[in-house]
mmCIF file of C-alpha atoms in Angstrom:
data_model
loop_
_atom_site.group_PDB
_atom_site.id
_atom_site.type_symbol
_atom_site.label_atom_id
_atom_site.label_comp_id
_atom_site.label_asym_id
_atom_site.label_seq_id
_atom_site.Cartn_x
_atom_site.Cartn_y
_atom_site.Cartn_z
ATOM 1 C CA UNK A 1 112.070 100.341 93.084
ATOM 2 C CA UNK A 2 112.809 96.652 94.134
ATOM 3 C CA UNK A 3 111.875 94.472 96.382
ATOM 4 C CA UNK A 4 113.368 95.140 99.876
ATOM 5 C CA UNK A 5 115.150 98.307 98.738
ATOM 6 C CA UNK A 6 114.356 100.078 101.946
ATOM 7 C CA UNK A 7 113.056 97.708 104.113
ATOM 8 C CA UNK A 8 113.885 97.621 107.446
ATOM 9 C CA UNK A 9 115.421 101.379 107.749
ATOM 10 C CA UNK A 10 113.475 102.197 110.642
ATOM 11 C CA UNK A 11 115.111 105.664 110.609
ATOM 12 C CA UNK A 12 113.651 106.486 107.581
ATOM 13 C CA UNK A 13 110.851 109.337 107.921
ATOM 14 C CA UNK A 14 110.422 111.007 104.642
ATOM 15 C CA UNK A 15 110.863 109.963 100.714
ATOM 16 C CA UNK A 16 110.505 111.728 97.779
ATOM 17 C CA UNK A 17 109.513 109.858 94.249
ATOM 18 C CA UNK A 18 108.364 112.270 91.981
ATOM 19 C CA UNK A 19 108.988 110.346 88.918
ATOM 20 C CA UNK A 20 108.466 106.371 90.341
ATOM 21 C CA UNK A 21 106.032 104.298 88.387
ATOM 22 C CA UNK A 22 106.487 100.628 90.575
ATOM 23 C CA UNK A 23 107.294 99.333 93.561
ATOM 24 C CA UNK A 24 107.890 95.944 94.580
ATOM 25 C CA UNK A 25 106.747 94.235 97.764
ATOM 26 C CA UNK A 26 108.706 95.532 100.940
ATOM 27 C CA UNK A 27 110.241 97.923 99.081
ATOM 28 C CA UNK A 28 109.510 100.244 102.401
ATOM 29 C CA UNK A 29 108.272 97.540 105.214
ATOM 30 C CA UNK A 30 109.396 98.051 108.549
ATOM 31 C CA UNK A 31 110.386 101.858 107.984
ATOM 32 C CA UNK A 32 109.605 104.889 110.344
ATOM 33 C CA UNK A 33 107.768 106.778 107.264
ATOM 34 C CA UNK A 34 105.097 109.277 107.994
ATOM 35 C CA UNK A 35 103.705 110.500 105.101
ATOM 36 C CA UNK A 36 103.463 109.731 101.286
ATOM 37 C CA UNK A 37 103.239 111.087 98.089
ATOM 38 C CA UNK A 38 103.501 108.649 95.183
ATOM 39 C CA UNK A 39 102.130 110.951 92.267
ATOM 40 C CA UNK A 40 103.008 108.555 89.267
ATOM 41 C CA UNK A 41 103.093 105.337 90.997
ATOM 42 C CA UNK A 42 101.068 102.984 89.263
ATOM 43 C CA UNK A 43 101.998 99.710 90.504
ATOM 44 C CA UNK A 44 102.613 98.763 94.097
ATOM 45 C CA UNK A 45 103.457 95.656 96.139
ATOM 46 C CA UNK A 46 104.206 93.669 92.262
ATOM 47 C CA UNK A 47 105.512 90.480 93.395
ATOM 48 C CA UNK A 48 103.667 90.522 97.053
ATOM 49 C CA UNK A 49 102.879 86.539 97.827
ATOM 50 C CA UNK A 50 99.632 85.513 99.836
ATOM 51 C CA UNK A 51 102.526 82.634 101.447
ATOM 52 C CA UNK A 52 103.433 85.260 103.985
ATOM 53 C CA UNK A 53 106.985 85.194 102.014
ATOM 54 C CA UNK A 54 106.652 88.286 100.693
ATOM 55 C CA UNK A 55 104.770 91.315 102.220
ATOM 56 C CA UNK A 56 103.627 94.589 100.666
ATOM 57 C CA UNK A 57 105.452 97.961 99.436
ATOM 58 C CA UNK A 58 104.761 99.473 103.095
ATOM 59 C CA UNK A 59 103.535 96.458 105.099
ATOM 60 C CA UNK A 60 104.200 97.308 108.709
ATOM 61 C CA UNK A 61 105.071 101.067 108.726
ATOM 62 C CA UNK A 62 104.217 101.688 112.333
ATOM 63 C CA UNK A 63 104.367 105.849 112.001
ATOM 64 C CA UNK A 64 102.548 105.872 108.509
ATOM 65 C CA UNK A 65 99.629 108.382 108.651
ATOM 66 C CA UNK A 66 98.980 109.572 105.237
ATOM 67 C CA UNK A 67 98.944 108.317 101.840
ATOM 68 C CA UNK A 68 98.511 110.009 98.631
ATOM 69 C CA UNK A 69 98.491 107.515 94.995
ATOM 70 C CA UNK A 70 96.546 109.896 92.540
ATOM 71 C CA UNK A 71 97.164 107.393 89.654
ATOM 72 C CA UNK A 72 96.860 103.635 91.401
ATOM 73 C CA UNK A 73 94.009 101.474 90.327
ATOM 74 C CA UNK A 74 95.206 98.273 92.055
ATOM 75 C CA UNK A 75 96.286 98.333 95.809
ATOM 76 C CA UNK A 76 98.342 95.169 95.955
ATOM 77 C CA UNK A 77 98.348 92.666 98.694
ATOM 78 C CA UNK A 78 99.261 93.074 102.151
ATOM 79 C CA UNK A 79 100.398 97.371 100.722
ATOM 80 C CA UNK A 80 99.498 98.576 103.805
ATOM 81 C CA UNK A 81 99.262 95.376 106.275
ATOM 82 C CA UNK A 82 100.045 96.560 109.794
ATOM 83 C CA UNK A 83 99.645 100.365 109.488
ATOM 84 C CA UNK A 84 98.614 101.161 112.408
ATOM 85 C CA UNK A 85 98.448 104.582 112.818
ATOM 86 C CA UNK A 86 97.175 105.190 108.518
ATOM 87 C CA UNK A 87 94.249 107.443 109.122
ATOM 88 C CA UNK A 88 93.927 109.059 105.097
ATOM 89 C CA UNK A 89 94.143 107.337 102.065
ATOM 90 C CA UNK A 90 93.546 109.570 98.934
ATOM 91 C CA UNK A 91 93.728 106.677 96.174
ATOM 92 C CA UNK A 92 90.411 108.044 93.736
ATOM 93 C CA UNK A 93 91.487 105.897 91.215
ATOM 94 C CA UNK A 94 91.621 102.884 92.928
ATOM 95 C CA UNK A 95 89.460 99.806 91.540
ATOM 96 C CA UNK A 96 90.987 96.815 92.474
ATOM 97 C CA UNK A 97 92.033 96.319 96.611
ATOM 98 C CA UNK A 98 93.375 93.320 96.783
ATOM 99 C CA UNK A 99 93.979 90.498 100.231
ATOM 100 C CA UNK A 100 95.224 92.029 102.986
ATOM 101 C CA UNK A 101 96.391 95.094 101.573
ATOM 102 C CA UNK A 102 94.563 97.835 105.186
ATOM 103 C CA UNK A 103 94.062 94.780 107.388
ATOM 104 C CA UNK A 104 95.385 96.135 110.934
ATOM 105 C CA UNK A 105 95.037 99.465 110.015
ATOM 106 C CA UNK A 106 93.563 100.507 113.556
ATOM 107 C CA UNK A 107 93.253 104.110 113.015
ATOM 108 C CA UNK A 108 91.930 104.454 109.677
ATOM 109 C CA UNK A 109 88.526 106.277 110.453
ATOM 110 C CA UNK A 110 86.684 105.928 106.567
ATOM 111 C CA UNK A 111 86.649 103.061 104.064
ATOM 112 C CA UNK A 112 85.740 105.637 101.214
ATOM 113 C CA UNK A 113 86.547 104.120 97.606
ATOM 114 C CA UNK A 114 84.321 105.475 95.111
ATOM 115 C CA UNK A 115 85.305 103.239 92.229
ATOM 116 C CA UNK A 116 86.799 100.424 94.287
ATOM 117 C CA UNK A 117 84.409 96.953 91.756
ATOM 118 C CA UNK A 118 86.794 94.268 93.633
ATOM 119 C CA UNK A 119 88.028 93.334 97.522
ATOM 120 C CA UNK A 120 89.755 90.659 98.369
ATOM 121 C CA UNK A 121 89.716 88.916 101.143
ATOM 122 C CA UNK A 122 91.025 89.685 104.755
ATOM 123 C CA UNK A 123 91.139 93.375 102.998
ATOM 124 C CA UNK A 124 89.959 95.117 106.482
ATOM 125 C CA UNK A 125 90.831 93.191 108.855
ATOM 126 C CA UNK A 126 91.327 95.072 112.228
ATOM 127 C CA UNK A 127 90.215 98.293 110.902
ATOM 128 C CA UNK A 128 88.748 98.808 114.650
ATOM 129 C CA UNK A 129 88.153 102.759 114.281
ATOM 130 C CA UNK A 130 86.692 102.955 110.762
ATOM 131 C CA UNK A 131 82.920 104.092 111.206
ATOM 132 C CA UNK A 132 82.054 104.770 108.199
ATOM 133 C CA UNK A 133 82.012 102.066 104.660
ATOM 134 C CA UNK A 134 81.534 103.626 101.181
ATOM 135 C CA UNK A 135 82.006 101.103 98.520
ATOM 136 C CA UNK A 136 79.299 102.067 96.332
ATOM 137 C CA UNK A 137 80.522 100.100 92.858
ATOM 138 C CA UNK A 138 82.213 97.005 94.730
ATOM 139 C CA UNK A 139 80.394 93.842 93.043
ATOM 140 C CA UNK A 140 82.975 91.241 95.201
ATOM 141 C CA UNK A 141 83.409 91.159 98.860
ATOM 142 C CA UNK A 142 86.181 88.676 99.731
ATOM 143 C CA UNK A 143 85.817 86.569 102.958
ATOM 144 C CA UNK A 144 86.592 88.234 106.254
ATOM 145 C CA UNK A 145 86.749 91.205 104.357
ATOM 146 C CA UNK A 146 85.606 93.685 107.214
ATOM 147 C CA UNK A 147 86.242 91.008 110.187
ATOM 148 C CA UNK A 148 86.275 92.758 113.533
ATOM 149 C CA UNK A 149 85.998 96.296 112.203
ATOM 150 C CA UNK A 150 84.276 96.940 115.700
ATOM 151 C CA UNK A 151 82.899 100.626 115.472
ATOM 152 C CA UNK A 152 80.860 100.288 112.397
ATOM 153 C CA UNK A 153 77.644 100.489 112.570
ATOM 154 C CA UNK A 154 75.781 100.836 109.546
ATOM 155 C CA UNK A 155 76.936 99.011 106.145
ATOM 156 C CA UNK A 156 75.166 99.593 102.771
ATOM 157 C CA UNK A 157 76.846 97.760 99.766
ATOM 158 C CA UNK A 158 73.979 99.096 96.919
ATOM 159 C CA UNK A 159 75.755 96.586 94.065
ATOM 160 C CA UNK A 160 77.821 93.698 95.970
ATOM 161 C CA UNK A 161 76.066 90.598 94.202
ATOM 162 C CA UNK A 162 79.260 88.682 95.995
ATOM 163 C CA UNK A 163 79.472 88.213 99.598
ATOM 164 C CA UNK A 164 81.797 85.705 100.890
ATOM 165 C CA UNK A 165 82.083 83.808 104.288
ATOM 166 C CA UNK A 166 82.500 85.551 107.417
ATOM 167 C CA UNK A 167 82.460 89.120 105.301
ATOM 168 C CA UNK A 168 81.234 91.031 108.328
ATOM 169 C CA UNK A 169 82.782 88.655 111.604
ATOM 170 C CA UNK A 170 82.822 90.088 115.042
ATOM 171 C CA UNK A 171 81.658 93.545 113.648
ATOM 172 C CA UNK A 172 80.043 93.734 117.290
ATOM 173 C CA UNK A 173 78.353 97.636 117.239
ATOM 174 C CA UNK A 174 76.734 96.472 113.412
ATOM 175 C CA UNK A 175 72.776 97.417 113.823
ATOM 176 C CA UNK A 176 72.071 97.749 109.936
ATOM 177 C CA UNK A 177 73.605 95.577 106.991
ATOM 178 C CA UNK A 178 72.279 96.449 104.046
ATOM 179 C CA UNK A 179 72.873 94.258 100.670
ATOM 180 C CA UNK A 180 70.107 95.059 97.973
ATOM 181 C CA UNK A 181 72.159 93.056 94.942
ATOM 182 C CA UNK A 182 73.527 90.199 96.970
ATOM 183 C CA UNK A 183 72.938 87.164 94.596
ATOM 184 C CA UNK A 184 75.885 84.904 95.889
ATOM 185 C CA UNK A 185 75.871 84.098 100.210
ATOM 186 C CA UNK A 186 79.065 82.978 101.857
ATOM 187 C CA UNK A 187 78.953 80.792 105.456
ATOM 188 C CA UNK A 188 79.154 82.889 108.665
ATOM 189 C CA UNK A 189 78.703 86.269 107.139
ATOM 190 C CA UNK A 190 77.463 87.791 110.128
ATOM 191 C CA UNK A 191 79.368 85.403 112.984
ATOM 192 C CA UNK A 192 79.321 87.631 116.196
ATOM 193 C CA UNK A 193 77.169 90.775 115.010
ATOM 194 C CA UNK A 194 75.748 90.564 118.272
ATOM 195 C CA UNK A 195 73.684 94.011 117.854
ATOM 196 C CA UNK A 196 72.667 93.626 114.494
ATOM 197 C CA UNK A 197 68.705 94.092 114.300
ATOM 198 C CA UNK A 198 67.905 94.109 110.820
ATOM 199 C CA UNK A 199 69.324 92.639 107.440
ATOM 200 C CA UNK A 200 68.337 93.780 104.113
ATOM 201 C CA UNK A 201 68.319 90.842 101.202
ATOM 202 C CA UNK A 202 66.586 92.572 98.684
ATOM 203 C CA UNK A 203 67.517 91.351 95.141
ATOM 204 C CA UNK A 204 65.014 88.765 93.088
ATOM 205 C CA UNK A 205 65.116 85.323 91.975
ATOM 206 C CA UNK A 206 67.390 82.747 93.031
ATOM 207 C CA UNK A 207 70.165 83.016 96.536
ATOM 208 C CA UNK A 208 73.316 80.541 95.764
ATOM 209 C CA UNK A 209 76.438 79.898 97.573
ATOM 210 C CA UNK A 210 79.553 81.194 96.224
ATOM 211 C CA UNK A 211 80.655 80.087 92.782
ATOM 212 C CA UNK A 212 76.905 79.495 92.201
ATOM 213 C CA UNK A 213 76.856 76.359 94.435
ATOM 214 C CA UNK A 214 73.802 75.541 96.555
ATOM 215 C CA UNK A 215 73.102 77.728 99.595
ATOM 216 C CA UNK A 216 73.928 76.610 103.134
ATOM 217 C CA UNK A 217 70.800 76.685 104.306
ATOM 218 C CA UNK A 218 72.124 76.078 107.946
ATOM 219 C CA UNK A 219 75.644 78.142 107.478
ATOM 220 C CA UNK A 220 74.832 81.441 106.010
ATOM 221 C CA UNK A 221 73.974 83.309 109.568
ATOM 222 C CA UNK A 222 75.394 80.645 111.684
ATOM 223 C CA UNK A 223 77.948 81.709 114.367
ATOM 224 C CA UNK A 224 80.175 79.017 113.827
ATOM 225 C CA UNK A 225 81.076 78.402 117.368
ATOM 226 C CA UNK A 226 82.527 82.050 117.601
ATOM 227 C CA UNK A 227 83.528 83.085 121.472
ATOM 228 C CA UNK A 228 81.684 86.430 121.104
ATOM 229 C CA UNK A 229 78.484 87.315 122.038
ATOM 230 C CA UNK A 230 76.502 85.448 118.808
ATOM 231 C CA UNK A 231 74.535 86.754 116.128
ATOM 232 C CA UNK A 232 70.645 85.872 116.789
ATOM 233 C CA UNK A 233 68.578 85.927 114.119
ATOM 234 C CA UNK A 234 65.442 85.890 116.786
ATOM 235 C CA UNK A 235 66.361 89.508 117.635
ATOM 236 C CA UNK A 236 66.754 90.638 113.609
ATOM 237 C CA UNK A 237 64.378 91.923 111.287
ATOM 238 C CA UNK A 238 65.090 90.508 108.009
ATOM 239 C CA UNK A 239 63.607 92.194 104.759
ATOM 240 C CA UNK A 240 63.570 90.137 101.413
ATOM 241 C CA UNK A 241 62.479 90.620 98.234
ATOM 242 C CA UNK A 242 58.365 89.978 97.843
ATOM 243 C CA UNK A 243 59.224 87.060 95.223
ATOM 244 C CA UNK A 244 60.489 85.146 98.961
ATOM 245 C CA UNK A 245 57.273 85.277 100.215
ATOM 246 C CA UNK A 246 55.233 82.054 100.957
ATOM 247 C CA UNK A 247 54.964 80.289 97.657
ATOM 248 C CA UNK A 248 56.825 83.035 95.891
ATOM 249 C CA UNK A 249 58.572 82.722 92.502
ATOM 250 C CA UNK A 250 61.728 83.363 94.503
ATOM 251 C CA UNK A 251 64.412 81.079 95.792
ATOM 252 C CA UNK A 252 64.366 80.825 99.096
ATOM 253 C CA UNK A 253 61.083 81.516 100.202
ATOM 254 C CA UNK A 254 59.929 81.958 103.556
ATOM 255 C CA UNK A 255 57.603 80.361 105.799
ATOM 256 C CA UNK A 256 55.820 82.615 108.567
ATOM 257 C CA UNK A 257 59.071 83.961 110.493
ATOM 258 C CA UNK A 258 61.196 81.505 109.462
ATOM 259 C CA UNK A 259 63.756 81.766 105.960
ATOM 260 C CA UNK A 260 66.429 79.298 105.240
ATOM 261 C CA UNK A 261 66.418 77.084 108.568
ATOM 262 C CA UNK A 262 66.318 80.404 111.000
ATOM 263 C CA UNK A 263 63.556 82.274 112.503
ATOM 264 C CA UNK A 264 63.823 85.852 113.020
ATOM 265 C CA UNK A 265 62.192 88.803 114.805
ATOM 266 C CA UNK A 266 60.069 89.357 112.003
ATOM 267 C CA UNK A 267 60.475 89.711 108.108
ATOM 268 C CA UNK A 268 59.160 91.962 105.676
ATOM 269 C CA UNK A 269 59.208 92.506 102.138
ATOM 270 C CA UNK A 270 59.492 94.855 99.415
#
């Protein structure tokens, strides 16, 4: 189906594609759909721009609340950009999500994607009642990827080795972020996680920037002049890897209470 083909039919409530494989970006935008069912559709938003030109296959469907894609792997940009009453996505195939595609989506409750390796950034934007983040094989966490997703409060990502800048901003009821593979650091990942008390950082050897670049020594848990109550490393336990201890094999290590120009609560190791 094309790009635009039903955009803008606000009227619209219901489809039926039992047999269609793609659809192109706004191919449904701005439509009163409730609920759907794409069971062969394995291509969605193709030709979606990140120039605002061109949204996603369903950006902006307002009465969307249900969404069924048995056979989609990649959930194209901005797909479901402004749903905001989406609150269940069955998508088990799904391995690629890519910018934009649920940011806005106020009323989706779970971020459940069991095989989900890649997220791009902005992905989450504004998902302000999801409490709950499963992304157990995601490896790449784009920036601003779960920005403002307020009710969280617990985040475990076992194998993210990739976590870009401001990953978790504003995520203001965050007590426990958990990131045992993180190899790569963005700046301002936790900007405004004003109740966050404890940050796990537990893989070995050497902590980069993104790309591999030198680590911001004075950016990574900075607030960045962000209006919300800040992050404060002083009330934060931070756990690290024993190869950051005090002349440690590790890269950075730590000095007393104090690891890469900020002094917390306390750290630990292990």
């Amino acid at each position: 189906i094309g790009r635009g083909g039903f955009s803008g039919c606000t009227a619209l409530s219901s489809i039926a594609l039992p047999e269609a494989t793609t659809l192109y970006s706004e191919t449904f935008s701005n439509t009163g759909l409730k609920s759907v069912s794409l069971p062969k559709v394995t291509s969605i938003s193709e030709g979606a721009s990140n120039d605002g030109m061109s949204n996603g296959s369903f950006c902006r469907c307002e009465q969307l609340t249900a969404v069924n894609a048995p056979l989609l792997t990649d959930i194209g940009l901005s797909t479901f950009l402004g749903c905001i009453k989406l609150e269940t996505v069955d998508i088990p195939k799904a391995t690629t999500i890519r910018q934009s595609a649920f940011s806005r989506c106020e009323s989706l409750k779970s971020i459940d994607f069991d095989k989900v390796t890649t997220i791009g950034e902005n992905a989450f934007v504004l998902c302000t009642a999801a409490t709950e983040i499963k992304l157990p094989l995601a490896t790449t966490i784009g920036s601003n990827t779960f920005r403002s997703c307020t009710a969280v409060t617990e985040i475990e990502l076992p194998v993210a080795t990739s976590i870009d800048s401001r990953a978790f901003l504003d995520c203001t009821k965050l007590k426990t972020l958990r990131l045992p593979a993180a190899i790569e650091l963005g700046n301002y990942i936790v900007a405004g996680c004003s109740n966050l008390t404890r940050i796990e950082v537990t893989t070995t050897g050497k902590l980069t920037g993104i790309g591999g670049g030198l680590l911001n020594n004075n950016g990574v848990f900075d607030n960045n002049g962000n209006t919300n109550p800040p992050f404060n490393a002083a009330n934060c336990t931070l756990v690290l890897h024993t190869d950051k201890q005090p002349g440690g094999s590790g890269d950075p290590t730590a000095s007393g209470n104090t690891w890469i120009s900020y002094t917390w609560k306390s750290i630990t190791y292990q």
